[in-house]
CSV table of C-alpha atoms in Angstrom, one decimal:
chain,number,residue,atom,x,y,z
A,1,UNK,CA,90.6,68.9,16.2
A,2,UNK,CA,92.5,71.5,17.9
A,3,UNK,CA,94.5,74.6,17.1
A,4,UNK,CA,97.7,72.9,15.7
A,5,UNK,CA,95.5,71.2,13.1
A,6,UNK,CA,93.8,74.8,11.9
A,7,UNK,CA,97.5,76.4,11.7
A,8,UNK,CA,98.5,73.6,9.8
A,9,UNK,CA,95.9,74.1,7.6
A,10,UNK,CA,96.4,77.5,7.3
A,11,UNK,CA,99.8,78.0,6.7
A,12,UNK,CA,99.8,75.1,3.9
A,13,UNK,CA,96.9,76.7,2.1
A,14,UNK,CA,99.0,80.2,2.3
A,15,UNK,CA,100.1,80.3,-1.1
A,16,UNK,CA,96.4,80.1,-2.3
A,17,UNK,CA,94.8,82.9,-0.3
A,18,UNK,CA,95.8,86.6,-1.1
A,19,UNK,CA,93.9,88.2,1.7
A,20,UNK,CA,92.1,86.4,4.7
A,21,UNK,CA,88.8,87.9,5.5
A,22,UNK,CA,87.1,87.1,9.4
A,23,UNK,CA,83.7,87.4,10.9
A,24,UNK,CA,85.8,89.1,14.4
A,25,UNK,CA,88.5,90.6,15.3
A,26,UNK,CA,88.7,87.6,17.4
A,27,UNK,CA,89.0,85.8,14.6
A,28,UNK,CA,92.5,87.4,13.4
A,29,UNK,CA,94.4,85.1,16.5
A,30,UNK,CA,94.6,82.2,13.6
A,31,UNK,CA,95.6,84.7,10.6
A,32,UNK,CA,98.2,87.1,9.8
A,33,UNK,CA,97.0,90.4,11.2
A,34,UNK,CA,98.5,92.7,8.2
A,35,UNK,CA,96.9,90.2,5.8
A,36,UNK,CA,93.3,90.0,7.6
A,37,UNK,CA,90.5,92.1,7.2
A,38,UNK,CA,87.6,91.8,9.8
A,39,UNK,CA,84.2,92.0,8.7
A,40,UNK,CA,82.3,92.7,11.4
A,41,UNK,CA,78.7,90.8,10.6
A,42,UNK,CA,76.3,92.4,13.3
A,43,UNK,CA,75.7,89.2,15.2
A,44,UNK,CA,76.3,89.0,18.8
A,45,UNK,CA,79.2,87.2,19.7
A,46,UNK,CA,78.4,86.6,22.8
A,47,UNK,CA,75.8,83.9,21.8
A,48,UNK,CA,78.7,81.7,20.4
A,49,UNK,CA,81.3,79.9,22.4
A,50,UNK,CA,84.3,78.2,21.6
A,51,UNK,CA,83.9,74.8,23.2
A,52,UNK,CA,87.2,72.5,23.4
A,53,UNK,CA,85.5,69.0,21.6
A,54,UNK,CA,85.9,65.6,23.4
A,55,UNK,CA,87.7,63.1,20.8
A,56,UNK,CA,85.1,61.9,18.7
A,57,UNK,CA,85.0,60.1,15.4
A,58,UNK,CA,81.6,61.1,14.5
A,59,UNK,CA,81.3,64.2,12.2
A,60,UNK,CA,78.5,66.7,13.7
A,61,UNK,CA,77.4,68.4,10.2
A,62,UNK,CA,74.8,71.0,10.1
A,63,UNK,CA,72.2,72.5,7.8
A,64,UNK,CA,70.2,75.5,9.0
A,65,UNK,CA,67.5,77.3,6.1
A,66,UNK,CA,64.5,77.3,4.6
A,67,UNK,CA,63.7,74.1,3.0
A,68,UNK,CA,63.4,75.3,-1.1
A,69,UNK,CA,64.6,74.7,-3.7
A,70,UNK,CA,66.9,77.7,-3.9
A,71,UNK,CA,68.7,76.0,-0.3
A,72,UNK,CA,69.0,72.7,-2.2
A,73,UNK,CA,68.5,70.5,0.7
A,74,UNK,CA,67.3,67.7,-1.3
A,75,UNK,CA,70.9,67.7,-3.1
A,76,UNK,CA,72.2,67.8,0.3
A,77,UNK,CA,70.7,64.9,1.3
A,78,UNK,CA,71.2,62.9,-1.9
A,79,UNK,CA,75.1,64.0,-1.8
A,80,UNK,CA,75.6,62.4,2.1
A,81,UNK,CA,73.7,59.4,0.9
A,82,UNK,CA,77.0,58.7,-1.1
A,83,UNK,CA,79.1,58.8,1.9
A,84,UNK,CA,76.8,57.0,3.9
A,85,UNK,CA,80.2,54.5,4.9
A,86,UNK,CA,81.4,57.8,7.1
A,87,UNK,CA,80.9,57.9,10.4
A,88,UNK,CA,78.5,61.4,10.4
A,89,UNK,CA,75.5,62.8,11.5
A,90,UNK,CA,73.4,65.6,10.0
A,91,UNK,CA,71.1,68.1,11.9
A,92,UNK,CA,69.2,69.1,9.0
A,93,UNK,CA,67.3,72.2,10.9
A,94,UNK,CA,64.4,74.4,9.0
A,95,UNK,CA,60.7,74.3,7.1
A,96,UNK,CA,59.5,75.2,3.9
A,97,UNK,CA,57.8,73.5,1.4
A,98,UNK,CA,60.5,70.4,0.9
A,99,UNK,CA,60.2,69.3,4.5
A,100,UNK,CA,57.9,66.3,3.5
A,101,UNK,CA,60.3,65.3,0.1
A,102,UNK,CA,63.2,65.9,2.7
A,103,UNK,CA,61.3,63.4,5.3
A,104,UNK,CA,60.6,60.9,2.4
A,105,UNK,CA,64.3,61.2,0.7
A,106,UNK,CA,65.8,60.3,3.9
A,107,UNK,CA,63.6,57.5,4.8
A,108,UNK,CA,63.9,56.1,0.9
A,109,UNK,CA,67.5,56.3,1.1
A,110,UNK,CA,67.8,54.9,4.7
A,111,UNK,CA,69.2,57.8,6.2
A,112,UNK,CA,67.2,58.0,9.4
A,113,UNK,CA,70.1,56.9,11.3
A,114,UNK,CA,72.4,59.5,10.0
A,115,UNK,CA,69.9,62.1,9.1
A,116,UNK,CA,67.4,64.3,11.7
A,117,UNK,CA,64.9,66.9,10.4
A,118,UNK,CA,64.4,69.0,13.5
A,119,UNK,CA,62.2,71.6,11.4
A,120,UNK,CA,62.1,75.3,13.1
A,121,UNK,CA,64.1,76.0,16.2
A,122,UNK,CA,64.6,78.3,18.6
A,123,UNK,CA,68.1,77.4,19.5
A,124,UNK,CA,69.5,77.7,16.2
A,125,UNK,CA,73.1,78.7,18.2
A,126,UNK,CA,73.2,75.8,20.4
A,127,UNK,CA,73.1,73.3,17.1
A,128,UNK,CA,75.8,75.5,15.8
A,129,UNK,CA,78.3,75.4,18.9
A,130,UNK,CA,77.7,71.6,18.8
A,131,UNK,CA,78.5,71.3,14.8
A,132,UNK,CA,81.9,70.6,13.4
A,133,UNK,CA,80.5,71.9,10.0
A,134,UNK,CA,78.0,73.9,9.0
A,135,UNK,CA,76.7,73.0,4.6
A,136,UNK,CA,75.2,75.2,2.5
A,137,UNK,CA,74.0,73.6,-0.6
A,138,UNK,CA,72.5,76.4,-1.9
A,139,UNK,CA,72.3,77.1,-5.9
A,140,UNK,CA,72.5,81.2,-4.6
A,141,UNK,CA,72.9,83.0,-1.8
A,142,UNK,CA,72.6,87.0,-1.1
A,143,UNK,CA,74.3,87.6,2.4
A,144,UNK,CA,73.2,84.1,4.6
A,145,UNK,CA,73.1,84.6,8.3
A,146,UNK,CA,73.5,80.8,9.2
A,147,UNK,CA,77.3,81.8,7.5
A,148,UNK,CA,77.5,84.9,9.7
A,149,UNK,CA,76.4,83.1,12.3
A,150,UNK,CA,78.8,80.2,12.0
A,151,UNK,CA,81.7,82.3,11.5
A,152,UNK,CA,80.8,83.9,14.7
């Protein structure tokens, strides 16, 4: 989607937000300036791009973290086999000691064809320029760059 569908969705969820915080100060285009606070986040922008999407109906989701049970990607995966009827695919990046319970949940639930377990990558910012949405199923989180990163 495109910039009308983000200022739609902003100014209808207006009444619900106080105070907009923003990973940039480029960022604050889509906000009300004197209601926006920039964080910056210490990652370097000019890794991330904004890339105008071709129409697609296929959702690009992404998961990028360690694979414990802290990230909850095994919940992740159990969660998207309920929506299996939507048209979406999952990069599910990272390693850890769930990667083989991740690998066997996906084939058990026959996700194979809407789930990939990359494992470690290098180009951790080109899956993210590609993804529509980044999930975090974590049960905690302290300060998560994949969030930074995405906000980017």
């Amino acid at each position: 989607t495109n910039g009308w569908f983000r200022a739609l969705v902003l100014f209808l969820s207006k009444p619900l937000r106080s105070k907009d915080l923003v990973f940039s100060a480029q960022q604050q285009q889509w906000y009300n300036a004197r209601q926006t606070a920039a964080i910056p986040n210490g990652i370097p922008l000019d890794h991330f791009t904004y890339q105008k999407r071709t129409k697609s109906t296929t959702w690009k989701l992404l998961f990028a973290g360690r694979l414990i049970p802290a990230k909850n990607p095994l919940g992740l995966i159990q969660s998207l086999s309920r929506l299996r009827n939507l048209d979406f695919k999952l990069d599910l990046l990272g390693e850890g000691p769930l990667f083989d319970e991740c690998k066997a949940l996906i084939d058990q639930l026959d996700l194979a064809d809407k789930i990939k377990l990359w494992g470690n990558q290098s180009n951790v910012v080109d899956f993210i320029n590609d993804a529509h949405l980044l999930l975090l199923p974590s049960r905690w989180e302290g300060m998560p760059i994949t969030v930074l990163e995405a906000g980017a």
